[in-house]
PDB file of C-alpha atoms in Angstrom:
ATOM      1  CA  MET M   1      -6.166 -10.173   3.938  1.00 83.00           C
ATOM      2  CA  LEU M   2      -4.946 -13.709   3.722  1.00 89.00           C
ATOM      3  CA  SER M   3      -3.252 -15.702   0.589  1.00 88.00           C
ATOM      4  CA  THR M   4      -2.870 -18.907   0.399  1.00 90.00           C
ATOM      5  CA  THR M   5      -3.497 -22.703  -1.820  1.00 89.00           C
ATOM      6  CA  GLU M   6      -7.011 -24.059  -2.107  1.00 90.00           C
ATOM      7  CA  GLY M   7      -6.497 -26.878  -0.047  1.00 91.00           C
ATOM      8  CA  LEU M   8      -4.815 -25.345   2.434  1.00 94.00           C
ATOM      9  CA  ILE M   9      -8.029 -23.225   2.770  1.00 94.00           C
ATOM     10  CA  GLU M  10     -10.504 -25.768   2.623  1.00 93.00           C
ATOM     11  CA  HIS M  11      -8.979 -28.579   5.305  1.00 95.00           C
ATOM     12  CA  TRP M  12      -6.904 -26.371   7.557  1.00 96.00           C
ATOM     13  CA  LEU M  13      -7.899 -22.853   7.423  1.00 95.00           C
ATOM     14  CA  LEU M  14     -11.474 -22.594   7.166  1.00 95.00           C
ATOM     15  CA  PRO M  15     -11.727 -25.132  10.192  1.00 95.00           C
ATOM     16  CA  ARG M  16      -9.998 -22.628  12.254  1.00 95.00           C
ATOM     17  CA  VAL M  17     -11.744 -19.435  11.785  1.00 93.00           C
ATOM     18  CA  ALA M  18     -14.534 -19.987  14.220  1.00 92.00           C
ATOM     19  CA  LYS M  19     -11.727 -20.134  16.918  1.00 92.00           C
ATOM     20  CA  LEU M  20      -9.676 -17.217  15.857  1.00 91.00           C
ATOM     21  CA  ARG M  21     -12.956 -14.880  15.586  1.00 88.00           C
ATOM     22  CA  GLN M  22     -13.627 -15.909  19.520  1.00 89.00           C
ATOM     23  CA  LEU M  23     -10.009 -14.599  20.295  1.00 83.00           C
ATOM     24  CA  ASN M  24     -11.027 -11.569  18.965  1.00 79.00           C
ATOM     25  CA  GLY M  25     -14.589 -10.431  17.249  1.00 79.00           C
ATOM     26  CA  ARG M  26     -13.247  -7.749  15.872  1.00 81.00           C
ATOM     27  CA  LEU M  27     -11.447  -9.698  13.170  1.00 84.00           C
ATOM     28  CA  ASN M  28     -12.755  -9.199   9.542  1.00 86.00           C
ATOM     29  CA  LEU M  29     -11.091 -11.778   7.808  1.00 86.00           C
ATOM     30  CA  GLU M  30     -10.941 -12.041   3.882  1.00 88.00           C
ATOM     31  CA  VAL M  31      -9.185 -14.990   2.041  1.00 90.00           C
ATOM     32  CA  ILE M  32      -7.609 -15.425  -1.432  1.00 85.00           C
ATOM     33  CA  SER M  33      -6.987 -19.081  -3.370  1.00 82.00           C
ATOM     34  CA  SER M  34      -4.130 -18.781  -5.456  1.00 69.00           C
ATOM     35  CA  LEU M  35      -1.136 -20.786  -6.407  1.00 58.00           C
ATOM     36  CA  GLN M  36       0.412 -17.798  -7.716  1.00 54.00           C
ATOM     37  CA  GLN M  37       3.336 -15.849  -5.462  1.00 51.00           C
ATOM     38  CA  GLN M  38       1.311 -13.686  -4.187  1.00 50.00           C
ATOM     39  CA  SER M  39       2.956  -9.928  -3.378  1.00 53.00           C
ATOM     40  CA  ILE M  40       1.996  -8.239  -0.117  1.00 52.00           C
ATOM     41  CA  ALA M  41       2.880  -4.866  -1.687  1.00 52.00           C
ATOM     42  CA  THR M  42       0.461  -5.256  -4.708  1.00 49.00           C
ATOM     43  CA  ASN M  43      -2.114  -7.002  -3.007  1.00 61.00           C
ATOM     44  CA  ASP M  44      -2.757  -5.333   0.002  1.00 70.00           C
ATOM     45  CA  LEU M  45      -2.481  -8.657   1.663  1.00 80.00           C
ATOM     46  CA  ASP M  46      -1.492  -9.084   5.861  1.00 85.00           C
ATOM     47  CA  PHE M  47      -0.270 -12.736   5.777  1.00 90.00           C
ATOM     48  CA  VAL M  48       0.853 -15.338   2.787  1.00 89.00           C
ATOM     49  CA  ILE M  49       0.627 -18.984   3.541  1.00 92.00           C
ATOM     50  CA  ARG M  50       3.192 -20.646   0.990  1.00 88.00           C
ATOM     51  CA  MET M  51       4.134 -23.869  -0.053  1.00 85.00           C
ATOM     52  CA  GLY M  52       7.932 -24.519  -1.455  1.00 80.00           C
ATOM     53  CA  ASP M  53      10.017 -21.336  -2.244  1.00 74.00           C
ATOM     54  CA  PRO M  54       9.041 -18.334   0.615  1.00 76.00           C
ATOM     55  CA  GLY M  55       9.817 -15.770  -2.423  1.00 70.00           C
ATOM     56  CA  GLU M  56       9.594 -12.029  -1.828  1.00 64.00           C
ATOM     57  CA  ASN M  57      12.639 -10.551   0.037  1.00 65.00           C
ATOM     58  CA  GLU M  58      10.345  -7.614   1.798  1.00 72.00           C
ATOM     59  CA  LEU M  59       8.618 -10.738   3.554  1.00 78.00           C
ATOM     60  CA  VAL M  60       9.497 -11.763   6.851  1.00 86.00           C
ATOM     61  CA  GLY M  61       8.415 -14.564   8.699  1.00 89.00           C
ATOM     62  CA  LYS M  62       9.298 -18.311   9.421  1.00 91.00           C
ATOM     63  CA  ARG M  63       8.981 -22.055   8.118  1.00 94.00           C
ATOM     64  CA  VAL M  64       6.078 -23.086  10.296  1.00 96.00           C
ATOM     65  CA  ALA M  65       5.690 -26.952   8.836  1.00 95.00           C
ATOM     66  CA  THR M  66       6.024 -29.833   6.497  1.00 92.00           C
ATOM     67  CA  ALA M  67       3.447 -30.782   4.150  1.00 93.00           C
ATOM     68  CA  ALA M  68       3.773 -34.242   2.848  1.00 93.00           C
ATOM     69  CA  PHE M  69       3.021 -35.299  -0.884  1.00 92.00           C
ATOM     70  CA  GLY M  70       2.298 -38.662  -2.563  1.00 93.00           C
ATOM     71  CA  ILE M  71       0.354 -40.301  -5.430  1.00 95.00           C
ATOM     72  CA  PHE M  72      -3.454 -40.869  -4.805  1.00 97.00           C
ATOM     73  CA  ALA M  73      -6.297 -42.480  -6.631  1.00 97.00           C
ATOM     74  CA  SER M  74      -9.638 -43.554  -6.252  1.00 97.00           C
ATOM     75  CA  GLU M  75     -10.932 -47.044  -4.992  1.00 97.00           C
ATOM     76  CA  ARG M  76     -12.860 -47.868  -8.596  1.00 97.00           C
ATOM     77  CA  TYR M  77      -9.548 -46.491 -10.724  1.00 97.00           C
ATOM     78  CA  LEU M  78      -7.323 -48.634  -8.436  1.00 97.00           C
ATOM     79  CA  ALA M  79      -9.415 -52.013  -8.618  1.00 96.00           C
ATOM     80  CA  THR M  80      -9.601 -51.894 -12.300  1.00 95.00           C
ATOM     81  CA  HIS M  81      -6.034 -51.001 -13.199  1.00 95.00           C
ATOM     82  CA  ARG M  82      -2.645 -52.584 -12.837  1.00 92.00           C
ATOM     83  CA  PRO M  83      -1.322 -52.817  -9.176  1.00 93.00           C
ATOM     84  CA  LEU M  84       1.161 -50.269  -8.327  1.00 93.00           C
ATOM     85  CA  ARG M  85       4.264 -52.320  -6.808  1.00 93.00           C
ATOM     86  CA  SER M  86       7.022 -49.584  -7.708  1.00 92.00           C
ATOM     87  CA  LEU M  87       7.666 -46.166  -8.752  1.00 92.00           C
ATOM     88  CA  ASP M  88       8.557 -47.620 -12.431  1.00 91.00           C
ATOM     89  CA  ASP M  89       5.041 -48.728 -12.487  1.00 93.00           C
ATOM     90  CA  MET M  90       3.348 -45.418 -12.869  1.00 93.00           C
ATOM     91  CA  GLN M  91       4.191 -45.474 -16.383  1.00 91.00           C
ATOM     92  CA  ASP M  92       1.716 -48.020 -17.455  1.00 91.00           C
ATOM     93  CA  HIS M  93      -0.980 -45.833 -15.650  1.00 95.00           C
ATOM     94  CA  ASP M  94      -3.118 -43.004 -16.405  1.00 94.00           C
ATOM     95  CA  ILE M  95      -1.663 -39.851 -15.026  1.00 94.00           C
ATOM     96  CA  ILE M  96      -3.481 -36.620 -13.808  1.00 95.00           C
ATOM     97  CA  GLY M  97      -1.605 -33.027 -14.802  1.00 88.00           C
ATOM     98  CA  HIS M  98       1.984 -32.080 -15.921  1.00 81.00           C
ATOM     99  CA  THR M  99       5.237 -31.405 -14.273  1.00 71.00           C
ATOM    100  CA  SER M 100       4.460 -27.165 -15.105  1.00 71.00           C
ATOM    101  CA  ASP M 101       1.883 -27.368 -12.909  1.00 72.00           C
ATOM    102  CA  PHE M 102       4.012 -27.706  -9.749  1.00 69.00           C
ATOM    103  CA  SER M 103       5.889 -24.968  -9.259  1.00 61.00           C
ATOM    104  CA  GLY M 104       6.761 -25.365  -6.025  1.00 58.00           C
ATOM    105  CA  PHE M 105       8.381 -28.485  -6.393  1.00 61.00           C
ATOM    106  CA  GLN M 106      10.198 -27.445  -9.825  1.00 53.00           C
ATOM    107  CA  SER M 107      11.656 -24.597  -7.590  1.00 51.00           C
ATOM    108  CA  GLU M 108      13.365 -27.573  -5.412  1.00 50.00           C
ATOM    109  CA  ARG M 109      16.000 -29.794  -6.268  1.00 48.00           C
ATOM    110  CA  ARG M 110      15.095 -32.450  -8.404  1.00 48.00           C
ATOM    111  CA  GLY M 111      18.060 -35.482  -6.977  1.00 48.00           C
ATOM    112  CA  GLN M 112      16.001 -34.769  -3.387  1.00 54.00           C
ATOM    113  CA  LEU M 113      12.819 -35.546  -4.592  1.00 67.00           C
ATOM    114  CA  PRO M 114      12.755 -39.292  -6.456  1.00 81.00           C
ATOM    115  CA  LEU M 115       9.147 -39.471  -6.156  1.00 86.00           C
ATOM    116  CA  PHE M 116       8.362 -36.489  -7.999  1.00 84.00           C
ATOM    117  CA  THR M 117      10.761 -37.094 -10.667  1.00 84.00           C
ATOM    118  CA  GLN M 118       9.086 -40.218 -11.410  1.00 88.00           C
ATOM    119  CA  PHE M 119       5.961 -38.561 -11.367  1.00 89.00           C
ATOM    120  CA  SER M 120       7.379 -36.115 -13.546  1.00 87.00           C
ATOM    121  CA  ALA M 121       8.461 -38.946 -15.941  1.00 88.00           C
ATOM    122  CA  ALA M 122       5.202 -40.855 -16.219  1.00 90.00           C
ATOM    123  CA  ALA M 123       3.266 -37.604 -16.883  1.00 89.00           C
ATOM    124  CA  ALA M 124       5.645 -36.708 -19.744  1.00 87.00           C
ATOM    125  CA  LYS M 125       4.779 -40.368 -21.080  1.00 88.00           C
ATOM    126  CA  ARG M 126       0.695 -40.515 -20.233  1.00 87.00           C
ATOM    127  CA  SER M 127      -0.603 -37.204 -18.919  1.00 87.00           C
ATOM    128  CA  VAL M 128      -4.363 -37.832 -20.081  1.00 86.00           C
ATOM    129  CA  LEU M 129      -5.814 -34.604 -18.329  1.00 88.00           C
ATOM    130  CA  ARG M 130      -4.187 -31.219 -17.518  1.00 84.00           C
ATOM    131  CA  VAL M 131      -6.699 -28.646 -15.293  1.00 84.00           C
ATOM    132  CA  THR M 132      -6.709 -25.670 -13.465  1.00 80.00           C
ATOM    133  CA  PRO M 133      -6.193 -24.599 -10.858  1.00 80.00           C
ATOM    134  CA  LEU M 134      -4.290 -27.578  -8.902  1.00 82.00           C
ATOM    135  CA  ALA M 135      -7.267 -28.123  -6.730  1.00 84.00           C
ATOM    136  CA  ASN M 136      -9.445 -29.686  -9.360  1.00 91.00           C
ATOM    137  CA  HIS M 137      -6.792 -32.312  -9.612  1.00 93.00           C
ATOM    138  CA  PHE M 138      -8.387 -33.936  -6.366  1.00 95.00           C
ATOM    139  CA  ALA M 139     -11.523 -33.829  -8.121  1.00 94.00           C
ATOM    140  CA  ALA M 140     -10.318 -35.474 -11.241  1.00 95.00           C
ATOM    141  CA  ALA M 141      -8.655 -38.278  -9.139  1.00 96.00           C
ATOM    142  CA  ALA M 142     -11.921 -38.983  -7.394  1.00 97.00           C
ATOM    143  CA  HIS M 143     -13.668 -39.253 -10.829  1.00 97.00           C
ATOM    144  CA  ASP M 144     -11.568 -42.115 -11.264  1.00 96.00           C
ATOM    145  CA  LEU M 145      -9.454 -40.244 -14.034  1.00 96.00           C
ATOM    146  CA  GLY M 146      -6.214 -41.714 -12.868  1.00 95.00           C
ATOM    147  CA  LEU M 147      -2.847 -40.906 -10.294  1.00 96.00           C
ATOM    148  CA  ALA M 148      -2.804 -37.888  -9.134  1.00 95.00           C
ATOM    149  CA  PHE M 149       0.454 -35.871  -7.127  1.00 93.00           C
ATOM    150  CA  LEU M 150      -1.431 -34.564  -4.076  1.00 93.00           C
ATOM    151  CA  ALA M 151      -0.971 -33.135  -0.210  1.00 93.00           C
ATOM    152  CA  VAL M 152      -1.561 -36.179   1.776  1.00 95.00           C
ATOM    153  CA  PRO M 153      -3.486 -34.831   4.638  1.00 95.00           C
ATOM    154  CA  PHE M 154      -5.884 -32.756   1.717  1.00 95.00           C
ATOM    155  CA  ALA M 155      -6.143 -36.268  -0.186  1.00 96.00           C
ATOM    156  CA  LEU M 156      -7.305 -38.616   2.309  1.00 95.00           C
ATOM    157  CA  ALA M 157      -9.670 -35.868   4.069  1.00 93.00           C
ATOM    158  CA  GLU M 158     -11.201 -35.875   0.210  1.00 93.00           C
ATOM    159  CA  GLY M 159     -11.475 -40.053   0.800  1.00 94.00           C
ATOM    160  CA  LEU M 160      -8.712 -41.155  -1.318  1.00 97.00           C
ATOM    161  CA  VAL M 161      -6.599 -43.724  -1.592  1.00 97.00           C
ATOM    162  CA  ARG M 162      -2.525 -43.947  -1.254  1.00 96.00           C
ATOM    163  CA  VAL M 163      -0.621 -45.693  -3.421  1.00 95.00           C
ATOM    164  CA  LEU M 164       3.116 -46.645  -2.813  1.00 93.00           C
ATOM    165  CA  PRO M 165       2.938 -44.548   0.915  1.00 92.00           C
ATOM    166  CA  GLN M 166       6.750 -45.422   1.593  1.00 89.00           C
ATOM    167  CA  GLU M 167       7.553 -43.097  -1.216  1.00 90.00           C
ATOM    168  CA  ASN M 168       7.033 -39.378   0.036  1.00 86.00           C
ATOM    169  CA  ALA M 169       7.929 -35.841  -0.949  1.00 88.00           C
ATOM    170  CA  THR M 170       7.875 -32.662   0.979  1.00 88.00           C
ATOM    171  CA  LEU M 171       7.655 -28.791   0.748  1.00 88.00           C
ATOM    172  CA  ASN M 172       8.202 -26.641   3.795  1.00 90.00           C
ATOM    173  CA  VAL M 173       5.234 -24.100   4.560  1.00 93.00           C
ATOM    174  CA  TRP M 174       5.830 -21.065   5.149  1.00 93.00           C
ATOM    175  CA  LEU M 175       3.848 -17.947   7.049  1.00 94.00           C
ATOM    176  CA  LEU M 176       4.771 -14.603   5.698  1.00 91.00           C
ATOM    177  CA  ARG M 177       3.680 -11.093   6.697  1.00 87.00           C
ATOM    178  CA  ARG M 178       4.574  -7.583   5.782  1.00 80.00           C
ATOM    179  CA  LYS M 179       7.981  -6.211   8.222  1.00 79.00           C
ATOM    180  CA  GLU M 180       5.194  -3.920   9.816  1.00 78.00           C
ATOM    181  CA  SER M 181       2.845  -5.924  10.467  1.00 77.00           C
ATOM    182  CA  ASP M 182       3.409  -6.610  14.366  1.00 75.00           C
ATOM    183  CA  LEU M 183       3.126  -2.589  14.802  1.00 76.00           C
ATOM    184  CA  ARG M 184      -0.771  -3.432  14.728  1.00 81.00           C
ATOM    185  CA  LYS M 185      -1.987  -5.275  17.656  1.00 86.00           C
ATOM    186  CA  LEU M 186      -4.687  -7.062  15.709  1.00 87.00           C
ATOM    187  CA  THR M 187      -2.185  -8.576  12.912  1.00 87.00           C
ATOM    188  CA  LYS M 188       0.132  -9.241  15.968  1.00 89.00           C
ATOM    189  CA  GLU M 189      -2.965 -11.658  17.314  1.00 90.00           C
ATOM    190  CA  VAL M 190      -3.817 -13.262  14.010  1.00 91.00           C
ATOM    191  CA  ARG M 191      -0.114 -14.337  12.977  1.00 92.00           C
ATOM    192  CA  ARG M 192       0.340 -15.328  16.869  1.00 93.00           C
ATOM    193  CA  PHE M 193      -2.427 -17.655  16.462  1.00 94.00           C
ATOM    194  CA  LEU M 194      -1.470 -18.744  13.368  1.00 95.00           C
ATOM    195  CA  GLU M 195       2.159 -19.972  14.042  1.00 96.00           C
ATOM    196  CA  GLY M 196       0.364 -22.108  16.930  1.00 96.00           C
ATOM    197  CA  GLU M 197      -2.122 -23.953  14.880  1.00 97.00           C
ATOM    198  CA  PHE M 198       0.347 -24.700  12.652  1.00 97.00           C
ATOM    199  CA  ALA M 199       2.434 -25.837  15.425  1.00 96.00           C
ATOM    200  CA  ASN M 200      -0.321 -28.220  16.780  1.00 96.00           C
ATOM    201  CA  SER M 201      -1.239 -29.190  13.038  1.00 95.00           C
ATOM    202  CA  GLN M 202       2.713 -30.739  12.228  1.00 94.00           C
ATOM    203  CA  GLU M 203       1.926 -34.128  12.561  1.00 94.00           C
ATOM    204  CA  TRP M 204      -1.398 -34.131  10.360  1.00 95.00           C
ATOM    205  CA  LEU M 205       0.459 -32.117   7.340  1.00 95.00           C
ATOM    206  CA  ALA M 206       3.211 -33.998   7.765  1.00 91.00           C
ATOM    207  CA  GLY M 207       1.049 -37.457   7.404  1.00 86.00           C
ATOM    208  CA  GLU M 208       2.145 -39.021   9.942  1.00 79.00           C
ATOM    209  CA  THR M 209      -1.240 -38.922  12.191  1.00 64.00           C
ATOM    210  CA  GLN M 210      -3.155 -41.582   9.554  1.00 57.00           C
ATOM    211  CA  LEU M 211       0.004 -43.371   9.318  1.00 50.00           C
ATOM    212  CA  ARG M 212      -0.090 -44.527  12.905  1.00 49.00           C
ATOM    213  CA  LYS M 213      -4.004 -44.625  12.300  1.00 50.00           C
ATOM    214  CA  ALA M 214      -3.522 -47.020   9.542  1.00 46.00           C
ATOM    215  CA  SER M 215      -0.786 -48.935  11.508  1.00 41.00           C
ATOM    216  CA  ARG M 216      -3.488 -49.247  14.613  1.00 43.00           C
ATOM    217  CA  ARG M 217      -6.031 -50.796  11.775  1.00 44.00           C
ATOM    218  CA  LYS M 218      -3.461 -53.724  10.958  1.00 45.00           C
ATOM    219  CA  PRO M 219      -3.935 -57.150  12.810  1.00 45.00           C
TER     220      PRO M 219
END
Protein backbone atom coordinates (compact mmCIF):
# COMPACT_ATOMS: atom_id res chain seq x y z
CA MET A 1 0.00 0.00 0.00
CA LEU A 2 1.34 3.41 -0.99
CA SER A 3 0.19 6.97 -0.26
CA THR A 4 1.07 10.10 -2.25
CA THR A 5 -0.47 13.17 -3.91
CA GLU A 6 -2.95 13.05 -6.78
CA GLY A 7 -0.52 14.75 -9.14
CA LEU A 8 2.20 12.18 -8.52
CA ILE A 9 -0.30 9.35 -8.85
CA GLU A 10 -1.71 10.52 -12.18
CA HIS A 11 1.41 11.81 -13.90
CA TRP A 12 4.24 9.78 -12.35
CA LEU A 13 3.12 6.60 -10.59
CA LEU A 14 0.32 5.21 -12.78
CA PRO A 15 2.43 5.33 -15.99
CA ARG A 16 4.93 3.06 -14.19
CA VAL A 17 2.59 0.49 -12.63
CA ALA A 18 2.58 -1.83 -15.66
CA LYS A 19 6.39 -1.83 -15.69
CA LEU A 20 6.47 -2.58 -11.97
CA ARG A 21 4.08 -5.50 -12.37
CA GLN A 22 6.23 -6.92 -15.14
CA LEU A 23 9.04 -7.20 -12.61
CA ASN A 24 6.87 -9.12 -10.18
CA GLY A 25 3.45 -10.46 -11.15
CA ARG A 26 2.64 -11.21 -7.50
CA LEU A 27 2.39 -7.51 -6.73
CA ASN A 28 -1.03 -6.25 -5.66
CA LEU A 29 -0.70 -2.48 -5.42
CA GLU A 30 -3.10 -0.26 -3.49
CA VAL A 31 -2.61 3.49 -3.83
CA ILE A 32 -4.10 6.17 -1.57
CA SER A 33 -4.30 9.79 -2.70
CA SER A 34 -3.71 12.31 0.06
CA LEU A 35 -2.07 15.66 0.72
CA GLN A 36 -2.13 14.95 4.43
CA GLN A 37 0.75 13.39 6.36
CA GLN A 38 -0.46 9.80 6.19
CA SER A 39 0.85 7.70 9.08
CA ILE A 40 2.34 4.38 8.08
CA ALA A 41 1.72 2.96 11.54
CA THR A 42 -2.00 3.77 11.69
CA ASN A 43 -2.86 3.27 8.01
CA ASP A 44 -1.01 0.01 7.31
CA LEU A 45 1.02 1.68 4.57
CA ASP A 46 4.19 0.24 3.07
CA PHE A 47 5.39 3.45 1.38
CA VAL A 48 4.70 7.18 1.52
CA ILE A 49 5.88 9.61 -1.15
CA ARG A 50 5.87 13.11 0.29
CA MET A 51 6.64 16.57 -0.98
CA GLY A 52 8.20 18.87 1.57
CA ASP A 53 8.64 17.92 5.22
CA PRO A 54 9.40 14.17 5.47
CA GLY A 55 7.52 14.05 8.76
CA GLU A 56 7.43 11.10 11.11
CA ASN A 57 10.60 10.02 12.88
CA GLU A 58 9.68 6.33 12.78
CA LEU A 59 9.96 6.31 8.99
CA VAL A 60 13.13 5.68 7.04
CA GLY A 61 13.95 6.63 3.47
CA LYS A 62 15.60 9.38 1.52
CA ARG A 63 15.11 12.39 -0.68
CA VAL A 64 14.64 11.00 -4.19
CA ALA A 65 13.95 14.12 -6.25
CA THR A 66 13.23 17.84 -6.28
CA ALA A 67 9.97 19.04 -7.80
CA ALA A 68 9.69 22.48 -9.38
CA PHE A 69 6.66 24.73 -8.86
CA GLY A 70 5.57 27.76 -10.84
CA ILE A 71 2.64 29.97 -11.81
CA PHE A 72 0.22 28.70 -14.46
CA ALA A 73 -2.94 29.72 -16.26
CA SER A 74 -4.90 28.80 -19.35
CA GLU A 75 -4.20 30.36 -22.74
CA ARG A 76 -7.68 31.90 -22.75
CA TYR A 77 -7.21 33.54 -19.38
CA LEU A 78 -3.83 34.99 -20.36
CA ALA A 79 -5.23 36.27 -23.67
CA THR A 80 -7.88 38.33 -21.90
CA HIS A 81 -5.93 39.69 -18.94
CA ARG A 82 -3.02 42.02 -18.31
CA PRO A 83 0.37 40.47 -19.18
CA LEU A 84 2.59 39.42 -16.30
CA ARG A 85 6.08 40.88 -16.49
CA SER A 86 7.06 40.56 -12.83
CA LEU A 87 5.90 38.92 -9.62
CA ASP A 88 4.32 42.20 -8.53
CA ASP A 89 1.88 41.95 -11.45
CA MET A 90 0.17 38.99 -9.77
CA GLN A 91 -1.52 41.49 -7.46
CA ASP A 92 -3.75 42.53 -10.40
CA HIS A 93 -4.83 38.99 -11.32
CA ASP A 94 -7.40 36.49 -10.12
CA ILE A 95 -5.76 33.91 -7.88
CA ILE A 96 -6.81 30.30 -7.41
CA GLY A 97 -6.31 28.95 -3.90
CA HIS A 98 -4.98 30.38 -0.66
CA THR A 99 -1.74 30.24 1.29
CA SER A 100 -3.15 27.67 3.72
CA ASP A 101 -3.67 25.22 0.85
CA PHE A 102 0.08 24.68 0.51
CA SER A 103 1.12 23.07 3.79
CA GLY A 104 4.37 21.73 2.35
CA PHE A 105 5.62 25.18 1.44
CA GLN A 106 4.53 26.69 4.73
CA SER A 107 6.90 24.32 6.50
CA GLU A 108 9.83 25.72 4.50
CA ARG A 109 11.64 28.98 5.23
CA ARG A 110 9.74 31.79 3.56
CA GLY A 111 12.86 33.81 2.81
CA GLN A 112 14.08 31.07 0.50
CA LEU A 113 10.85 31.04 -1.50
CA PRO A 114 10.21 34.50 -2.99
CA LEU A 115 7.83 33.10 -5.61
CA PHE A 116 5.60 31.47 -3.02
CA THR A 117 5.79 34.54 -0.77
CA GLN A 118 4.63 36.80 -3.61
CA PHE A 119 1.91 34.36 -4.65
CA SER A 120 0.68 34.26 -1.06
CA ALA A 121 0.49 38.05 -0.97
CA ALA A 122 -1.50 38.08 -4.20
CA ALA A 123 -3.82 35.35 -2.89
CA ALA A 124 -4.45 37.33 0.29
CA LYS A 125 -5.50 40.28 -1.86
CA ARG A 126 -7.44 38.58 -4.64
CA SER A 127 -8.16 34.89 -4.10
CA VAL A 128 -11.28 34.29 -6.20
CA LEU A 129 -11.63 30.56 -5.60
CA ARG A 130 -10.72 28.06 -2.91
CA VAL A 131 -11.31 24.46 -3.90
CA THR A 132 -10.17 21.16 -2.44
CA PRO A 133 -8.49 18.82 -2.94
CA LEU A 134 -5.50 20.67 -4.33
CA ALA A 135 -5.66 18.66 -7.56
CA ASN A 136 -8.72 20.73 -8.48
CA HIS A 137 -6.49 23.79 -8.83
CA PHE A 138 -5.35 22.29 -12.16
CA ALA A 139 -8.95 22.05 -13.34
CA ALA A 140 -9.76 25.55 -12.11
CA ALA A 141 -6.86 26.99 -14.07
CA ALA A 142 -7.88 25.02 -17.16
CA HIS A 143 -11.35 26.59 -16.87
CA ASP A 144 -9.83 30.09 -17.17
CA LEU A 145 -10.44 31.07 -13.55
CA GLY A 146 -7.05 32.61 -12.82
CA LEU A 147 -3.46 31.98 -11.83
CA ALA A 148 -2.52 28.84 -9.93
CA PHE A 149 0.62 27.78 -8.08
CA LEU A 150 1.29 24.28 -9.43
CA ALA A 151 3.93 21.60 -9.85
CA VAL A 152 5.64 22.35 -13.17
CA PRO A 153 5.68 18.87 -14.77
CA PHE A 154 2.06 18.14 -13.85
CA ALA A 155 0.75 21.53 -15.03
CA LEU A 156 2.55 21.24 -18.36
CA ALA A 157 1.14 17.73 -18.78
CA GLU A 158 -2.33 19.25 -18.27
CA GLY A 159 -1.73 21.72 -21.10
CA LEU A 160 -1.48 24.83 -18.94
CA VAL A 161 0.79 27.77 -19.75
CA ARG A 162 3.60 28.75 -17.41
CA VAL A 163 4.00 32.46 -16.73
CA LEU A 164 7.16 34.08 -15.40
CA PRO A 165 9.13 30.87 -16.08
CA GLN A 166 12.28 32.47 -14.70
CA GLU A 167 10.63 32.42 -11.26
CA ASN A 168 10.90 29.07 -9.55
CA ALA A 169 10.20 27.33 -6.25
CA THR A 170 11.03 23.77 -5.29
CA LEU A 171 10.04 21.07 -2.84
CA ASN A 172 12.00 17.96 -1.99
CA VAL A 173 10.35 14.62 -2.77
CA TRP A 174 10.81 11.89 -0.15
CA LEU A 175 10.30 8.15 -0.49
CA LEU A 176 9.59 6.82 3.02
CA ARG A 177 8.86 3.36 4.38
CA ARG A 178 8.66 1.27 7.53
CA LYS A 179 12.02 0.45 9.10
CA GLU A 180 11.28 -3.27 8.81
CA SER A 181 10.02 -3.16 5.21
CA ASP A 182 13.29 -4.42 3.69
CA LEU A 183 12.81 -7.67 5.59
CA ARG A 184 10.18 -8.57 2.98
CA LYS A 185 11.58 -9.36 -0.44
CA LEU A 186 8.60 -7.93 -2.32
CA THR A 187 8.59 -4.53 -0.60
CA LYS A 188 12.37 -4.37 -1.01
CA GLU A 189 11.92 -4.91 -4.77
CA VAL A 190 9.26 -2.20 -4.92
CA ARG A 191 11.48 0.22 -3.02
CA ARG A 192 14.39 -0.33 -5.39
CA PHE A 193 12.09 0.09 -8.38
CA LEU A 194 10.67 3.39 -7.10
CA GLU A 195 14.12 4.75 -6.26
CA GLY A 196 15.35 3.85 -9.75
CA GLU A 197 12.38 5.47 -11.45
CA PHE A 198 12.80 8.65 -9.43
CA ALA A 199 16.49 8.72 -10.37
CA ASN A 200 15.44 8.60 -14.03
CA SER A 201 12.82 11.33 -13.51
CA GLN A 202 15.02 14.01 -11.94
CA GLU A 203 15.02 16.38 -14.92
CA TRP A 204 11.31 15.92 -15.61
CA LEU A 205 10.27 16.66 -12.03
CA ALA A 206 12.57 19.69 -11.94
CA GLY A 207 10.97 21.04 -15.13
CA GLU A 208 14.30 20.97 -16.96
CA THR A 209 13.12 18.69 -19.77
CA GLN A 210 10.37 21.12 -20.75
CA LEU A 211 12.73 24.09 -20.59
CA ARG A 212 15.12 22.46 -23.06
CA LYS A 213 12.28 21.62 -25.42
CA ALA A 214 11.07 25.22 -25.31
CA SER A 215 14.58 26.50 -26.00
CA ARG A 216 14.91 24.27 -29.05
CA ARG A 217 11.65 25.65 -30.45
CA LYS A 218 12.90 29.24 -30.35
CA PRO A 219 14.11 30.59 -33.75
